[in-house]
GROMACS .gro file of C-alpha atoms in nm:
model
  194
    1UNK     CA    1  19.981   1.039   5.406
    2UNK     CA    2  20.173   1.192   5.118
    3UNK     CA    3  20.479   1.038   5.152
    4UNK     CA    4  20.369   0.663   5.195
    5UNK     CA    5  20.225   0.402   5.029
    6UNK     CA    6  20.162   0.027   5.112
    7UNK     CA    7  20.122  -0.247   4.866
    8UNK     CA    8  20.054  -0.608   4.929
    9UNK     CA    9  20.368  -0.847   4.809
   10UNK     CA   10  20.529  -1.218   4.888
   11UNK     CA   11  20.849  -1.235   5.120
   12UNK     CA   12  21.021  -1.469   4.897
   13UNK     CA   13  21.243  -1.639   5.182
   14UNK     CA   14  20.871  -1.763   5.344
   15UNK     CA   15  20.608  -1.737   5.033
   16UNK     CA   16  20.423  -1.526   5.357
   17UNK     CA   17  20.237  -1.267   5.213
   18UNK     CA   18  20.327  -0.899   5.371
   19UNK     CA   19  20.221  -0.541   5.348
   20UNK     CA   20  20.499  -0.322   5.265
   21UNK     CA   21  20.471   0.051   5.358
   22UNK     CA   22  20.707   0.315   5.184
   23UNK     CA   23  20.816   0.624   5.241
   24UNK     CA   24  20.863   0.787   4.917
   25UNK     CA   25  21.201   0.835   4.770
   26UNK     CA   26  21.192   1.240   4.804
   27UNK     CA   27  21.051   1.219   5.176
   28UNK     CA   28  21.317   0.936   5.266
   29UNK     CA   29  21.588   1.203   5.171
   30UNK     CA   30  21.497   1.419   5.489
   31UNK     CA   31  21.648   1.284   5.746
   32UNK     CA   32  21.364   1.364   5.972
   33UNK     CA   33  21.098   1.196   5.801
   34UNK     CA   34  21.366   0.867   5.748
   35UNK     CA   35  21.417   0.825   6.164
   36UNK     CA   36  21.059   0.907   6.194
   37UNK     CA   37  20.980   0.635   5.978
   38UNK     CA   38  21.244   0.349   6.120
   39UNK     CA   39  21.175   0.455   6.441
   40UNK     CA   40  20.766   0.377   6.396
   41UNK     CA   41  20.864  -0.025   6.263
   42UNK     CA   42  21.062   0.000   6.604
   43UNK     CA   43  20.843   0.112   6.832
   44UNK     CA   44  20.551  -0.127   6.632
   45UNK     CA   45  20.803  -0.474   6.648
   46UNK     CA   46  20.819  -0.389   7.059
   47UNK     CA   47  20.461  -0.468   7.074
   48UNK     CA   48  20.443  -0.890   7.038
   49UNK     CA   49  20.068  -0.899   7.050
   50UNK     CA   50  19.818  -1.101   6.845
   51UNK     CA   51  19.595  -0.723   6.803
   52UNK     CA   52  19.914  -0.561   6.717
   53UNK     CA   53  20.067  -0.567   6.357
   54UNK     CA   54  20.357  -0.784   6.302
   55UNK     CA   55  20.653  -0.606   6.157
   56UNK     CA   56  20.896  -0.851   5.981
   57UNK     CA   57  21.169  -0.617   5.835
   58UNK     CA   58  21.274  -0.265   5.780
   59UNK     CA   59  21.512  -0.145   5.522
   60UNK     CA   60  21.598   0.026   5.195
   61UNK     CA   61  21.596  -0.089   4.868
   62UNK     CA   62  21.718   0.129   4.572
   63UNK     CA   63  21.673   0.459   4.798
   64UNK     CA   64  21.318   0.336   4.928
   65UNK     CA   65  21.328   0.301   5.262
   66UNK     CA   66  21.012   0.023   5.377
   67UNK     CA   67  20.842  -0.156   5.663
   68UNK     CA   68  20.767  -0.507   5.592
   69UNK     CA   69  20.466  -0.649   5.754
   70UNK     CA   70  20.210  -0.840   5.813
   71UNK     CA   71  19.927  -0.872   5.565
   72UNK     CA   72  19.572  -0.809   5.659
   73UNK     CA   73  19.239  -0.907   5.524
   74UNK     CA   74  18.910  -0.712   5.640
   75UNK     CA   75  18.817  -0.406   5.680
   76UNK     CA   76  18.930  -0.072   5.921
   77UNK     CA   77  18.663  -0.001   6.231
   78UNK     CA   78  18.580   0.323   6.027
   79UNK     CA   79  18.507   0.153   5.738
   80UNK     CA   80  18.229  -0.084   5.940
   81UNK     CA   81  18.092   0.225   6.112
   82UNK     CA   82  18.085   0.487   5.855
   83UNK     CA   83  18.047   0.847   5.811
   84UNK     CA   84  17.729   0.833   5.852
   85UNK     CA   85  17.677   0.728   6.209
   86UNK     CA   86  17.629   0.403   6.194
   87UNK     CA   87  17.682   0.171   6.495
   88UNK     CA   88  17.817  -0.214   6.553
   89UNK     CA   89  17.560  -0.404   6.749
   90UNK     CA   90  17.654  -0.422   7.080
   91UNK     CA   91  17.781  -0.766   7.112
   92UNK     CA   92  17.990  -0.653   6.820
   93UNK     CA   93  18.101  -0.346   7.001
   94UNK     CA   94  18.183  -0.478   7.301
   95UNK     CA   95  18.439  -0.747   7.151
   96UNK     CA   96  18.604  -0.504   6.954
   97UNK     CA   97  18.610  -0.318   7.270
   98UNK     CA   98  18.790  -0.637   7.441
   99UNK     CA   99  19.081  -0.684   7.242
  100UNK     CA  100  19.096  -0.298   7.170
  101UNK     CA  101  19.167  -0.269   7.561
  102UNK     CA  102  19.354  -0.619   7.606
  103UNK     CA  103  19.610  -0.503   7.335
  104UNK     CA  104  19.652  -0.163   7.512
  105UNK     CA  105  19.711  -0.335   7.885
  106UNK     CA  106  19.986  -0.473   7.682
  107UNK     CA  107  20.101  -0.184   7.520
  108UNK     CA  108  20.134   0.024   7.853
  109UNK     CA  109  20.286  -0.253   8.015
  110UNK     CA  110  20.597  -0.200   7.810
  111UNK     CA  111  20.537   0.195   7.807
  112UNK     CA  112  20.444   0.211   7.462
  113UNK     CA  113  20.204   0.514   7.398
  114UNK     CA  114  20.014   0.499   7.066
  115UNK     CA  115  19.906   0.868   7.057
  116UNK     CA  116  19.693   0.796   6.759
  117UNK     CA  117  19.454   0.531   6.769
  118UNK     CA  118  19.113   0.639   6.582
  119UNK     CA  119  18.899   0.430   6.412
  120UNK     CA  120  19.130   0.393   6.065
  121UNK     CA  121  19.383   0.217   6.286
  122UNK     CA  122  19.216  -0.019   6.392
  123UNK     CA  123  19.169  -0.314   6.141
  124UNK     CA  124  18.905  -0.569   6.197
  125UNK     CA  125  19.056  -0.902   6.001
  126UNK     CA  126  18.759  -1.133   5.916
  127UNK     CA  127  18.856  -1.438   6.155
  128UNK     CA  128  18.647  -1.762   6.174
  129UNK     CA  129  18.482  -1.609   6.505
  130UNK     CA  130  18.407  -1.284   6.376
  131UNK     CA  131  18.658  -0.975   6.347
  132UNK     CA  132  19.022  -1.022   6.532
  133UNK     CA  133  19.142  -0.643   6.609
  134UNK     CA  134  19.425  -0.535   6.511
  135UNK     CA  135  19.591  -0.224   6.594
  136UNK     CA  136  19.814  -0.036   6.356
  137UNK     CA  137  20.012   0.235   6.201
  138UNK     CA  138  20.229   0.369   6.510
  139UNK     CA  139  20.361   0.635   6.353
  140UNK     CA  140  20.304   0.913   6.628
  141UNK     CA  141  20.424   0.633   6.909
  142UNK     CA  142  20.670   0.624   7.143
  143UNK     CA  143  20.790   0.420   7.410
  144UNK     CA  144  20.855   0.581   7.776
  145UNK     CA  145  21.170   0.634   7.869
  146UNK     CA  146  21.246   0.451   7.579
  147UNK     CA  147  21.568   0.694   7.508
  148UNK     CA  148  21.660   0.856   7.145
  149UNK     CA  149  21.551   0.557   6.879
  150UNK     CA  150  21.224   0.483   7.085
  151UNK     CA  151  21.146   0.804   7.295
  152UNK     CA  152  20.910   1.118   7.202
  153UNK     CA  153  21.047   1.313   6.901
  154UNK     CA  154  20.765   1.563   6.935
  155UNK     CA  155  20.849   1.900   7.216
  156UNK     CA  156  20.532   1.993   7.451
  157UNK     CA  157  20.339   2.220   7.275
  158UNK     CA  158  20.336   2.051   6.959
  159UNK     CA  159  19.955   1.878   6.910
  160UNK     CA  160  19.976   1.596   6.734
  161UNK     CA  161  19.703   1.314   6.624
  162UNK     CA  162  19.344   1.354   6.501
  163UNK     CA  163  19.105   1.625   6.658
  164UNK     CA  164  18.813   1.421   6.811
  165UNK     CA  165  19.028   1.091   6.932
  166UNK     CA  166  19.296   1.356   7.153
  167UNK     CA  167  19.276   1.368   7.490
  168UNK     CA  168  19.282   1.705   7.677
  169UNK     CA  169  19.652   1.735   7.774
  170UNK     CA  170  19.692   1.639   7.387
  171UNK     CA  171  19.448   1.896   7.262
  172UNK     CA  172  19.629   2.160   7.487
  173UNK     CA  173  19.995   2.056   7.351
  174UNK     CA  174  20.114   1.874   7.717
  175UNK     CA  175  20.267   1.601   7.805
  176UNK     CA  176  20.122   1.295   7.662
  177UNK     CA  177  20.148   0.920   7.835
  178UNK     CA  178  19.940   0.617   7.829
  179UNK     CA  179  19.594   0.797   7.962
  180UNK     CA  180  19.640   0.940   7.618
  181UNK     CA  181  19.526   0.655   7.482
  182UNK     CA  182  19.262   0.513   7.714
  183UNK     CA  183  19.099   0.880   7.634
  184UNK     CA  184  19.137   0.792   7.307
  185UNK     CA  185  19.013   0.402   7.334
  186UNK     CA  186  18.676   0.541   7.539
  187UNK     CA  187  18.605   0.789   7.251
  188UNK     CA  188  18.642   0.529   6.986
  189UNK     CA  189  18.471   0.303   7.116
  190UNK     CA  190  18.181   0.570   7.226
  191UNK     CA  191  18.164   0.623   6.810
  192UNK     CA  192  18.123   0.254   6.722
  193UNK     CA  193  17.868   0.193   6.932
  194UNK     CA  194  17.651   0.511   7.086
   0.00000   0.00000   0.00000
């Protein structure tokens, strides 16, 4: 996106290292891109999962508003699987597949709806066992009945997301909720493996 950029750095209170994503000085003077953006590290920190990102801190520095967070080492799931068709072997597959759905039982437990989750958000960190999955960038989510900060900011009949990951009611500009996502988890998972 236009407007962001991430950056690895140190927290200097911890020596942890963090990603920091920023939302550009002239996009952090709308006011609807701003909430946008401190809403998303919101609706992101609700989600205490080990395949969700870790947000540590959001704020502003000199004008730049930023999410703080945590660092990851590895590679997205569309990086492993490519444009060009390529497949995880099964075993593979179905793993990813396993913590891809275990961090989404949590997710809807708490009513969060990602709306977005494609192959480039979901990272695979290299982990002693193989890949741990981690799910990020929940900039199109919202929590249920989560009210103004954490609620939808999109009206019905606005389609938002990426074309071959949206379910039908989100392809036809309806109400979305956590089946959403599910649609979304079955294609994705359909792509890194079929």
């Amino acid at each position: 996106h236009r407007d962001l950029h991430s950056f690895p750095t140190r927290r200097s209170s911890d020596l942890r290292e963090v990603a920091i994503k920023v939302l550009l000085r002239g996009a952090a003077a709308r006011a609807d891109a701003r909430r946008r953006f401190e809403r998303e590290a919101r609706v992101a920190s609700a989600l205490r999962h080990p395949n969700a990102v870790e947000i540590y801190d959001v704020g502003e520095e000199e004008g730049m508003v930023y999410i703080a967070m945590q660092m990851l080492r590895g590679q997205t799931l569309w990086d492993a699987i490519g444009e060009e068709g390529a497949t995880l072997p099964m075993a593979v597959a179905l793993g990813v597949a396993a913590q891809l759905a275990d961090v989404l039982v949590a997710a809807h437990a708490i009513g969060l709806v990602h709306r977005d989750l494609k192959p480039e958000n979901v990272f695979l960190e290299d982990a002693d066992e193989g890949w741990r999955v981690v799910v990020v960038d929940f900039g199109l989510a919202f929590i249920e009945g989560g009210g103004g900060e954490l609620g939808r900011m999109t009206r019905e009949g606005l389609v938002v997301g990426t074309p071959p990951y949206l379910s039908p009611e989100q392809a036809g500009g309806l109400t979305v909720g956590t089946p959403s996502d599910i649609y979304a988890f079955g294609c994705e998972i359909g792509r890194a493996h079929v």
